[in-house]
Amino acid sequence: MTGALAHFGPRRRVYPSFFAKAFQRELAYKFEYFIGVFNGLLFMFIFTSLWEAVYAGPTAATGGTAFTREGIITYAVYAMLVRISMTQEESGIPAKVRSGEIAMDMIKPVNYMLMTLAETGGGTLFHWVTRVAPIFAVALFAFDAWPPSDPLNWLMLGVSWVFGYLIFFYLNFAFALLAFWFVETFSFQLMKFGLFTLFAGGIVPIDFFPDWLQPVIAFLPFPSIIYVPTALFIGHIPAAEAGSLIGVQVAWTVGLGLLCRVMWGMGQRKLIVQGG
Amino acid sequence: MSEGPLVVVDHLSRHFTLTESRPGFWGSVTGLFSRATSVRRAVDDISFSLEAGEFVGYVGENGAGKSTTIKMLTGILVPTSGTVRVGGLVPWESRRENSRQIGVVFGQRSQLWWDLPVRESFDLLRSIFRVPEGRFRENLAELDDALELSPLLATPVRKLSLGQRMRCDLAAAFLHDPKILFLDEPTIGLDLIAKDHVRSFLKRINQTRRTTIVLTTHDMDDIEALCERIVILDEGKIVYDGATESLKRRYVREKGVVVEFHGDPGVVTLPDLPTVRVEGEGAKRRFSVPVDSVGVATVIAAVAARFAVKDISIHEPKVGEVVKRIYDDPASLTRPEPGP
Ligand SMILES: Nc1ncnc2c1ncn2[C@@H]1O[C@H](COP(=O)(O)OP(=O)(O)OP(=O)(O)O)[C@@H](O)[C@H]1O
Ligand SMILES: [Mg+2]
């Protein structure tokens, strides 16, 4: 056997391999992560400045919420960190359907959703190392937002982050799968982006929305993604409510997971593999 | 394994609905409310079956429905009607299970990971298909031998040339020992040497491993060199399905014998063989031999008996010429014997 072939190690497990390869693939684009760190800090600066301005006026516009000036700055910093830590590359399904490239995934004996999740996870881990960690380090000093020291807050963050991440993943996946039915999915993506930006809590905490709207938002999956992990972490929501909020997250995770499965099953029969 | 054919295609059809967009602005506006649709029968009620170990050429003009058929056989497109069984499985119902027993190459696409070195892609495929260690190494060594992969392994796929990528994709389709290979134009972009390597590789695995191979190509030399059986598709229908040789025999009633003489023999006639036509002038002449009535050997003997012969070559008809004639006039296949 030639030297080049001897390089192959023992066989590995499938989905962990997808995870690892996605991580590795990101390495190919080194320039990306400097830009990523810069962008993250820039946005953090913009939003904290905005809140400073809002709270600086003679009549502090707290919007009737429980947020103090320090509280809202802390929220802005950690919401931004949670948001960056969940960054998910577009799964690329619409583009793959359009080009017919999806065929090359479908000729492999893989669970497509699990594969996408593993790849997304690999990319996310990469972002943690290259973006979240440095931004967190800088933010600690630049924005004076020390994290809570109680391990309970960290535990709540850990658990609710995982479910928030899964909900976000399933939402992205479900919207991407619409490409199996509709040639043009841009408007759906726009809608998802809009709803996410408004209601996930990445920019404005849910508390600031009008009273009549808040219960409506609570019925959507979006607050579970960023608002719940962030608010639990910084202690804006008392730990006593953690159980029910995480329960809601679990319900969304299961529900959306099932929805994706059903959509995938139906979409496969609908899909027209283009080209060739 | 169950007995009977490995692949059974039974009254398979796939129609596409085309919405006709009307030209211009008002066309688009009215198109929002009512649309003229038409149906294209990309694959139109075809049936055939493949035995294990067959090497079949699947040919037809552009748009004949070849790729559409392959997509259904590989389980990535659901037919409008009809059934398919591949190794007992209905491909689009058991897509994942089916994909374990087949290998697929779509010439204009790659199943490798764009940003990863070829080696990493192979490694992933090995995990996906759960190829046992020993088997993987054996296959890889054989593939390396046939397709010269070693120098390519460290290169990211996006940096390979078309022909290099195609070789890697062929290897990728074969890593897991598929029972059946579906190859949709696997030789586009290959240079002559690479093409030769690919051909001998395919021939070898077909013979030594009894891998069933379905080959779609526009290169009739591929078919000539490899496929004992040929299926010809025209506008979604099968117009010929049978041995490549008998197709040739059916169409070709003449063989050419080109004879080079020592010097110009002047007027050449074969009085005993009046049906043989002689063409050309000078030292090189061509004899058109109607194979139904006259043997090539008889002609050669007759020529050699009367003239000083320097060199003789026999021109067998090529599949390509035959297929071209069928493309031009598909009805000719069903017509009874044409007159002389
Ligand atoms: N997604 C689609 N929508 C509408 N029509 C389609 C679609 N895919 C294929 N067709 C039509 O079906 C017919 C068969 O296409 P197919 O790709 O199977 O041809 P082919 O035999 O592979 O041709 P080629 O040699 O050019 O690759 C063509 O007329 C094509 O226009
Ligand atoms: Mg084709």
XYZ file of C-alpha atoms and ligand atoms in Angstrom:
648
model
C 0.000 0.000 0.000
C 1.301 3.441 -0.875
C 2.183 5.971 1.774
C -0.689 8.255 0.911
C -3.241 5.564 1.570
C -1.720 4.618 4.903
C -2.976 7.929 6.278
C -6.440 6.674 7.035
C -7.038 5.985 10.705
C -9.694 3.709 12.151
C -13.286 4.235 11.096
C -15.247 6.791 13.112
C -18.882 7.251 13.992
C -20.979 9.044 11.392
C -22.629 12.005 13.043
C -19.692 12.944 15.275
C -17.691 12.917 12.034
C -20.067 15.392 10.432
C -19.642 17.551 13.517
C -15.863 17.373 13.359
C -15.682 17.930 9.622
C -17.917 20.991 9.827
C -15.572 22.412 12.449
C -12.629 21.641 10.241
C -14.283 23.106 7.182
C -14.692 26.461 8.911
C -10.946 26.587 9.353
C -10.635 26.938 5.610
C -11.909 30.500 5.813
C -9.573 32.102 8.299
C -10.345 35.698 7.494
C -13.976 35.179 8.402
C -13.530 35.034 12.127
C -11.664 38.283 12.545
C -14.532 40.003 10.823
C -16.924 38.035 13.022
C -15.320 39.221 16.247
C -15.248 42.785 15.018
C -18.899 42.716 13.961
C -19.988 41.193 17.269
C -18.261 43.895 19.284
C -19.547 46.613 17.007
C -23.150 45.508 17.427
C -22.674 45.185 21.158
C -21.361 48.716 21.260
C -24.268 50.047 19.199
C -26.948 48.421 21.318
C -25.433 49.274 24.676
C -25.032 52.864 23.488
C -28.646 52.944 22.405
C -29.819 51.747 25.795
C -27.524 54.263 27.512
C -29.195 56.985 25.499
C -32.683 55.718 26.209
C -32.015 55.557 29.928
C -30.039 58.819 30.135
C -32.925 61.207 29.537
C -34.444 63.259 32.326
C -37.474 60.960 32.348
C -35.902 57.534 32.104
C -37.879 55.564 29.528
C -37.929 52.242 31.296
C -41.162 51.433 29.517
C -42.617 50.356 32.814
C -40.280 47.376 32.927
C -38.210 46.130 35.812
C -34.985 46.886 33.952
C -32.601 49.320 35.583
C -29.909 51.025 33.552
C -27.305 48.465 34.644
C -29.804 45.689 34.131
C -30.581 46.572 30.550
C -26.897 46.976 29.649
C -26.162 43.554 31.131
C -29.108 42.153 29.207
C -27.909 43.708 25.957
C -24.408 42.307 26.371
C -25.486 38.763 27.208
C -28.338 38.653 24.725
C -25.818 39.570 22.054
C -23.459 36.850 23.287
C -26.247 34.256 23.281
C -27.219 35.365 19.824
C -23.679 35.046 18.511
C -23.234 31.699 20.261
C -26.218 30.356 18.342
C -25.091 31.517 14.933
C -26.207 28.937 12.434
C -25.089 28.881 8.878
C -28.001 28.702 6.515
C -28.408 24.992 5.889
C -28.350 25.772 2.204
C -31.302 23.562 1.412
C -33.098 26.069 -0.846
C -29.952 26.619 -2.857
C -29.320 22.898 -3.055
C -32.862 22.242 -4.237
C -32.597 24.957 -6.836
C -29.337 23.648 -8.238
C -30.241 19.991 -7.821
C -27.187 19.552 -5.612
C -29.514 18.033 -3.005
C -29.308 14.832 -5.042
C -25.802 14.271 -3.793
C -26.974 14.255 -0.185
C -29.915 12.031 -0.937
C -27.862 9.264 -2.482
C -26.219 8.734 0.891
C -27.710 6.598 3.641
C -27.876 9.372 6.192
C -30.559 10.896 8.332
C -30.567 14.284 6.677
C -31.852 16.232 9.644
C -29.353 14.677 12.018
C -26.585 15.313 9.533
C -27.563 18.966 9.242
C -27.770 19.260 13.020
C -24.330 17.715 13.465
C -22.831 20.008 10.839
C -24.533 23.019 12.339
C -23.236 22.021 15.752
C -19.699 21.715 14.433
C -19.932 25.199 12.977
C -21.322 26.530 16.236
C -18.513 25.068 18.307
C -16.121 26.746 15.954
C -17.864 30.075 16.532
C -17.612 29.589 20.269
C -13.887 29.288 20.114
C -13.271 31.976 17.553
C -16.021 34.484 18.288
C -17.922 33.990 21.504
C -14.850 33.532 23.694
C -12.942 36.620 22.501
C -16.057 38.789 22.424
C -16.970 37.645 25.919
C -13.471 38.492 27.161
C -13.541 41.968 25.667
C -17.140 42.612 26.746
C -16.308 41.828 30.366
C -14.049 44.852 30.543
C -15.469 47.125 27.900
C -19.092 47.048 29.023
C -18.693 46.387 32.703
C -21.076 43.448 32.658
C -19.776 40.784 35.006
C -21.628 37.487 34.897
C -23.437 36.186 37.985
C -21.361 34.011 40.248
C -24.138 31.654 41.346
C -23.636 28.252 39.629
C -27.432 27.953 39.406
C -27.511 30.786 36.853
C -24.889 29.018 34.783
C -26.799 25.774 34.993
C -30.037 27.458 33.881
C -28.149 29.093 31.031
C -26.667 25.758 29.986
C -29.972 23.906 29.901
C -32.062 26.651 28.348
C -29.346 27.449 25.820
C -29.423 23.876 24.522
C -33.181 23.912 24.020
C -33.101 27.430 22.621
C -30.473 26.279 20.161
C -32.527 23.265 19.097
C -35.664 25.363 18.642
C -33.697 27.785 16.496
C -32.285 24.906 14.479
C -35.661 23.275 13.863
C -37.208 26.598 12.875
C -34.446 27.201 10.369
C -34.753 23.664 9.075
C -38.532 23.823 8.710
C -38.374 27.111 6.833
C -35.606 25.737 4.623
C -37.690 22.662 3.824
C -40.358 24.885 2.308
C -38.066 24.860 -0.702
C -39.347 21.367 -1.464
C -42.748 22.855 -2.216
C -41.982 26.361 -3.397
C -39.369 27.338 -5.879
C -39.010 30.757 -4.319
C -38.559 30.796 -0.538
C -37.001 34.200 -0.099
C -40.155 35.792 1.282
C -40.506 32.994 3.840
C -36.929 33.526 4.921
C -37.574 37.241 5.234
C -40.600 36.569 7.392
C -38.628 34.236 9.626
C -35.847 36.768 9.936
C -38.297 39.521 10.831
C -40.114 37.494 13.468
C -36.845 36.278 14.913
C -35.323 39.735 15.104
C -38.406 41.207 16.731
C -39.496 38.494 19.117
C -36.474 36.362 20.010
C -35.242 38.968 22.477
C -31.874 39.503 20.860
C -32.409 43.226 20.498
C -35.326 44.216 22.698
C -36.406 42.188 25.734
C -40.002 40.989 25.537
C -40.856 43.204 28.540
C -40.808 46.293 26.340
C -43.652 45.192 24.078
C -47.200 46.468 24.788
C -49.145 44.509 27.381
C -51.598 43.122 24.873
C -48.808 41.816 22.651
C -46.746 40.064 25.307
C -49.075 37.067 25.771
C -49.178 36.653 22.011
C -45.406 36.608 21.813
C -45.284 34.136 24.667
C -47.205 31.763 22.430
C -44.500 31.877 19.789
C -41.313 29.813 19.848
C -39.093 32.881 19.385
C -38.657 34.103 23.004
C -37.450 30.615 23.947
C -34.434 31.119 21.756
C -32.612 34.137 23.200
C -34.831 35.871 25.736
C -35.345 32.924 28.087
C -31.680 31.815 28.369
C -30.488 35.400 28.751
C -33.125 36.479 31.270
C -32.600 33.349 33.368
C -28.855 33.841 33.300
C -28.740 37.461 34.392
C -31.429 36.840 37.001
C -34.045 39.014 35.326
C -36.429 36.073 35.603
C -36.349 34.455 39.037
C -35.098 30.875 39.224
C -38.485 29.769 40.493
C -39.922 30.280 37.005
C -37.130 28.390 35.295
C -38.935 25.056 35.447
C -42.016 26.187 33.556
C -40.038 28.220 30.988
C -37.751 25.316 30.254
C -40.837 23.100 30.084
C -42.181 25.365 27.339
C -38.817 25.102 25.584
C -38.947 21.316 25.714
C -42.462 21.349 24.287
C -41.351 23.568 21.389
C -38.304 21.409 20.772
C -40.379 18.253 20.562
C -43.153 19.875 18.544
C -40.879 21.489 15.994
C -38.746 18.369 15.787
C -41.818 16.347 14.882
C -42.940 18.983 12.419
C -39.570 18.798 10.679
C -39.758 15.030 10.475
C -43.198 15.109 8.935
C -42.209 17.860 6.532
C -39.105 15.941 5.479
C -41.117 12.783 4.858
C -43.699 14.591 2.772
C -41.219 16.878 1.064
C -39.110 14.006 -0.188
C -42.020 12.768 -2.274
C -42.669 16.263 -3.514
C -39.098 17.152 -4.313
C -38.123 17.467 -7.939
C -34.425 16.959 -8.272
C -33.387 19.372 -10.966
C -30.660 19.143 -13.527
C -28.695 16.411 -15.224
C -30.757 -12.891 -2.074
C -34.032 -13.318 -3.823
C -34.017 -14.937 -7.206
C -35.002 -13.165 -10.343
C -33.616 -9.985 -11.843
C -31.706 -7.525 -9.694
C -33.515 -4.530 -11.104
C -37.080 -4.557 -12.355
C -38.619 -1.501 -13.966
C -42.300 -1.894 -14.622
C -44.376 0.581 -16.640
C -42.444 3.465 -15.183
C -43.500 7.003 -16.060
C -42.553 10.428 -14.859
C -44.395 13.484 -16.105
C -43.493 17.084 -15.426
C -46.052 19.823 -15.438
C -44.776 22.868 -17.180
C -46.379 26.222 -16.569
C -46.075 28.343 -19.628
C -45.209 31.883 -18.753
C -46.579 34.365 -21.192
C -44.253 37.024 -22.466
C -44.229 40.593 -21.244
C -45.643 42.446 -18.285
C -49.314 41.691 -18.926
C -48.353 38.113 -19.518
C -46.919 37.939 -16.015
C -49.943 39.638 -14.523
C -52.509 37.389 -16.171
C -50.222 34.498 -15.315
C -50.933 35.169 -11.661
C -54.561 34.216 -12.132
C -54.638 31.611 -14.818
C -51.851 29.580 -16.204
C -51.577 27.446 -19.233
C -49.964 24.202 -18.244
C -48.661 21.410 -20.346
C -47.366 18.002 -19.460
C -44.000 16.685 -20.508
C -43.630 12.947 -20.426
C -39.960 12.779 -19.547
C -40.196 9.032 -19.003
C -43.136 7.401 -20.678
C -44.147 3.906 -19.659
C -40.865 2.044 -19.798
C -40.196 -1.510 -18.645
C -36.992 -3.497 -18.499
C -35.019 -5.618 -16.094
C -31.374 -6.175 -15.281
C -29.687 -9.362 -14.186
C -26.843 -9.282 -11.705
C -23.535 -8.712 -13.472
C -24.914 -7.013 -16.563
C -23.225 -4.005 -18.112
C -25.867 -1.927 -19.830
C -25.538 1.193 -21.905
C -28.456 3.579 -21.441
C -28.430 6.014 -24.306
C -30.605 8.551 -26.030
C -30.528 12.071 -27.332
C -30.468 15.104 -25.062
C -33.692 15.226 -23.124
C -34.623 11.629 -23.876
C -35.229 10.913 -20.202
C -32.057 9.116 -19.149
C -31.235 11.183 -16.095
C -34.863 11.179 -15.026
C -34.828 7.381 -15.077
C -31.590 7.225 -13.094
C -33.047 9.591 -10.500
C -35.978 7.250 -9.976
C -33.756 4.183 -9.826
C -31.625 5.847 -7.173
C -34.650 6.859 -5.123
C -34.325 10.623 -5.319
C -37.313 11.204 -7.578
C -40.783 9.733 -7.177
C -42.399 8.524 -10.410
C -45.804 9.548 -11.653
C -46.756 5.924 -12.104
C -45.247 2.484 -12.376
C -42.895 0.642 -10.075
C -39.225 -0.102 -9.678
C -37.485 -2.726 -7.603
C -33.784 -2.587 -6.995
C -32.543 -5.616 -5.103
C -36.108 -6.067 -3.871
C -36.449 -2.482 -2.608
C -38.606 0.309 -3.939
C -35.915 3.000 -4.150
C -37.963 6.090 -3.244
C -39.676 4.306 -0.381
C -36.479 2.878 1.092
C -34.118 5.559 -0.050
C -31.541 5.102 2.684
C -31.516 1.325 2.571
C -31.355 1.395 -1.201
C -28.448 3.814 -1.183
C -26.333 1.244 0.647
C -26.534 -1.210 -2.232
C -25.961 1.255 -5.057
C -23.179 3.553 -6.154
C -24.036 6.701 -8.087
C -22.112 9.146 -10.217
C -23.823 12.141 -11.737
C -21.112 13.456 -14.005
C -21.843 17.127 -13.560
C -22.041 16.957 -9.774
C -19.841 15.792 -6.973
C -20.785 13.831 -3.911
C -17.560 14.865 -2.207
C -17.319 17.683 0.304
C -16.267 20.794 -1.521
C -13.992 22.286 1.142
C -12.435 19.102 2.443
C -9.412 17.247 1.095
C -10.372 14.180 -0.912
C -8.996 11.963 1.835
C -11.386 13.451 4.393
C -14.306 12.960 2.043
C -13.426 9.310 1.610
C -13.107 9.019 5.354
C -16.593 10.458 5.826
C -18.035 8.128 3.217
C -16.437 5.211 4.981
C -18.237 6.219 8.168
C -21.525 6.858 6.401
C -21.524 3.517 4.631
C -19.928 1.667 7.564
C -17.286 0.091 5.348
C -15.252 -2.467 7.305
C -11.619 -1.549 7.795
C -10.051 -4.290 5.662
C -12.510 -3.876 2.856
C -11.970 -0.136 2.767
C -8.225 -0.501 2.419
C -8.543 -3.151 -0.261
C -10.969 -1.067 -2.288
C -8.895 2.035 -1.887
C -5.756 0.265 -3.045
C -7.561 -1.081 -6.083
C -9.095 2.300 -6.859
C -5.776 4.029 -6.428
C -4.275 1.581 -8.840
C -6.918 2.091 -11.492
C -7.603 5.796 -11.101
C -4.292 7.111 -9.751
C -5.736 8.764 -6.708
C -2.707 9.038 -4.430
C -1.513 12.403 -5.730
C -5.018 13.855 -5.308
C -5.847 12.753 -1.783
C -4.500 15.783 0.062
C -6.170 18.331 -2.228
C -9.461 20.016 -1.337
C -12.118 19.002 -3.835
C -12.714 22.563 -4.989
C -9.125 22.727 -6.203
C -9.313 19.635 -8.421
C -9.633 19.823 -12.173
C -12.787 18.388 -13.729
C -11.144 15.144 -14.743
C -9.400 14.714 -11.397
C -12.655 15.320 -9.578
C -14.433 12.823 -11.759
C -11.888 10.145 -10.917
C -12.364 10.839 -7.217
C -16.131 10.742 -7.610
C -15.956 7.396 -9.354
C -13.853 6.098 -6.508
C -16.309 7.540 -3.998
C -19.181 5.695 -5.639
C -17.346 2.424 -5.296
C -15.878 2.579 -1.787
C -18.754 0.670 -0.215
C -18.868 -2.211 -2.709
C -22.191 -1.408 -4.284
C -24.069 -4.178 -6.039
C -25.110 -1.770 -8.743
C -23.426 1.290 -10.175
C -25.511 3.984 -11.835
C -23.250 6.185 -13.882
C -24.791 9.228 -15.533
C -22.179 10.599 -17.911
C -19.146 9.658 -15.854
C -16.664 10.250 -18.633
C -17.413 13.863 -19.502
C -14.319 15.941 -19.147
C -11.888 13.066 -19.029
C -8.802 13.128 -21.204
C -8.060 10.130 -23.385
C -5.783 8.412 -20.910
C -8.083 8.940 -17.962
C -10.983 7.709 -20.065
C -9.037 4.598 -20.850
C -8.282 4.035 -17.189
C -11.896 4.496 -16.245
C -13.028 2.095 -18.922
C -10.653 -0.626 -17.900
C -11.539 -0.078 -14.257
C -15.240 -0.453 -14.981
C -14.641 -3.473 -17.117
C -12.569 -5.072 -14.413
C -15.017 -4.581 -11.549
C -17.828 -5.759 -13.772
C -15.925 -8.936 -14.508
C -14.207 -9.690 -11.216
C -16.871 -8.479 -8.791
C -19.905 -8.964 -10.964
C -20.963 -5.411 -10.213
C -23.994 -4.532 -12.283
C -23.404 -1.311 -14.157
C -25.803 1.057 -15.871
C -23.904 3.563 -17.950
C -25.366 6.676 -19.480
C -23.118 8.436 -21.917
C -23.017 10.282 -25.192
C -19.674 8.715 -25.997
C -20.527 5.726 -28.147
C -16.968 4.468 -27.862
C -17.683 3.922 -24.158
C -20.668 1.812 -25.123
C -18.757 -0.015 -27.807
C -15.934 -0.840 -25.427
C -18.021 -1.814 -22.436
C -21.676 -2.594 -22.865
C -22.938 -5.906 -24.065
C -26.455 -4.652 -23.850
C -27.828 -1.348 -24.938
C -31.118 0.343 -24.127
C -32.042 3.220 -26.389
C -34.478 5.828 -25.215
C -36.320 8.277 -27.416
C -38.685 10.893 -26.033
C -39.179 8.905 -22.867
C -39.842 5.591 -24.576
C -37.575 2.628 -25.028
C -37.027 2.082 -28.730
C -34.404 -0.629 -28.481
C -33.369 -3.016 -25.749
C -31.028 -5.842 -26.611
C -27.510 -6.972 -27.335
C -25.237 -4.334 -28.770
C -24.001 -6.843 -31.324
C -27.407 -7.737 -32.675
C -28.271 -4.074 -32.991
C -25.247 -3.704 -35.190
C -26.121 -6.801 -37.177
C -29.630 -5.632 -37.677
C -28.601 -2.279 -39.042
C -25.446 -3.018 -40.743
C -25.634 -5.009 -43.882
C -22.213 -4.033 -45.080
C -18.688 -4.267 -43.821
C -15.796 -2.433 -45.384
C -12.602 -4.115 -46.525
C -9.863 -1.651 -47.341
C -7.057 -3.091 -49.404
C -3.739 -1.486 -50.164
C -2.024 -2.846 -53.282
C 1.549 -2.830 -54.449
C 1.079 -0.152 -57.035
C -2.112 0.900 -58.837
C -3.929 -2.228 -60.044
C -6.033 -0.294 -62.549
C -9.633 -1.420 -62.906
C -10.587 -3.771 -60.083
C -13.546 -6.091 -60.462
C -14.534 -9.335 -58.788
C -16.553 -11.185 -61.441
C -17.509 -13.990 -59.071
C -18.844 -11.589 -56.488
C -21.075 -9.131 -58.328
C -22.735 -7.804 -55.150
C -19.475 -6.454 -53.794
C -19.013 -2.777 -54.665
C -15.584 -1.354 -55.220
C -14.789 2.271 -54.467
C -11.798 4.528 -54.722
C -8.850 4.705 -57.028
C -5.089 4.350 -56.968
C -3.328 1.891 -54.714
C -6.003 1.922 -52.023
C -9.520 0.563 -52.639
C -12.516 -0.091 -50.481
C -14.771 -3.105 -50.958
C -18.272 -2.890 -49.503
C -19.291 -6.395 -48.553
C -22.967 -7.238 -48.036
C -22.530 -9.499 -45.042
C -25.788 -11.410 -45.531
C -24.694 -12.962 -48.819
C -20.912 -12.767 -48.941
C -18.278 -13.578 -46.332
C -15.482 -11.115 -45.752
C -12.976 -13.950 -45.987
C -14.258 -14.869 -49.435
C -13.677 -11.335 -50.626
C -10.197 -11.212 -49.208
C -9.342 -14.533 -50.820
C -10.699 -13.392 -54.174
C -8.780 -10.124 -54.067
C -5.566 -11.757 -52.951
C -5.856 -14.342 -55.716
C -5.941 -11.708 -58.435
C -3.779 -8.851 -57.155
C -0.598 -8.218 -55.217
C -1.860 -7.146 -51.811
C 0.237 -5.102 -49.381
C -2.163 -4.541 -46.518
C -5.758 -5.297 -45.579
C -7.971 -3.777 -42.918
C -11.551 -4.635 -42.085
C -13.916 -1.899 -40.991
C -16.492 -3.108 -38.542
C -19.499 -0.827 -38.233
C -19.536 1.248 -35.050
C -22.393 1.413 -32.611
C -22.179 5.161 -32.851
C -23.148 5.145 -36.503
C -26.030 2.830 -35.834
C -27.322 4.842 -32.900
C -27.061 8.013 -34.926
C -29.264 6.452 -37.552
C -31.795 5.489 -34.913
C -31.822 9.017 -33.465
C -32.442 10.324 -36.963
C -35.230 7.896 -37.626
C -36.478 5.957 -34.590
C -39.263 4.417 -36.639
C -36.677 2.507 -38.634
C -36.377 0.100 -35.723
C -39.932 -1.072 -35.995
C -40.142 -1.066 -39.754
C -39.811 -4.445 -41.376
C -36.721 -5.109 -43.465
C -36.024 -2.165 -45.713
C -35.789 -2.949 -49.393
C -32.366 -3.306 -51.018
N -37.621 19.453 -13.271
C -38.107 19.379 -14.513
N -39.179 20.101 -14.874
C -39.662 20.033 -16.111
N -39.155 19.267 -17.096
C -38.094 18.509 -16.798
C -37.505 18.526 -15.503
N -36.463 17.672 -15.500
C -36.393 17.159 -16.737
N -37.370 17.660 -17.527
C -37.599 17.309 -18.934
O -37.638 15.917 -19.055
C -36.969 15.494 -20.223
C -35.927 14.446 -19.883
O -34.873 15.039 -19.170
P -33.583 14.214 -18.726
O -32.759 15.100 -17.862
O -34.008 12.911 -18.172
O -32.860 13.984 -20.118
P -31.522 13.184 -20.452
O -31.891 12.019 -21.277
O -30.750 12.923 -19.227
O -30.770 14.236 -21.376
P -29.223 14.644 -21.458
O -28.571 13.690 -22.373
O -29.288 16.002 -22.073
O -28.659 14.634 -20.082
C -36.430 16.740 -20.883
O -37.290 17.097 -21.922
C -36.460 17.773 -19.802
O -36.715 19.046 -20.331
Mg -28.916 13.603 -18.445
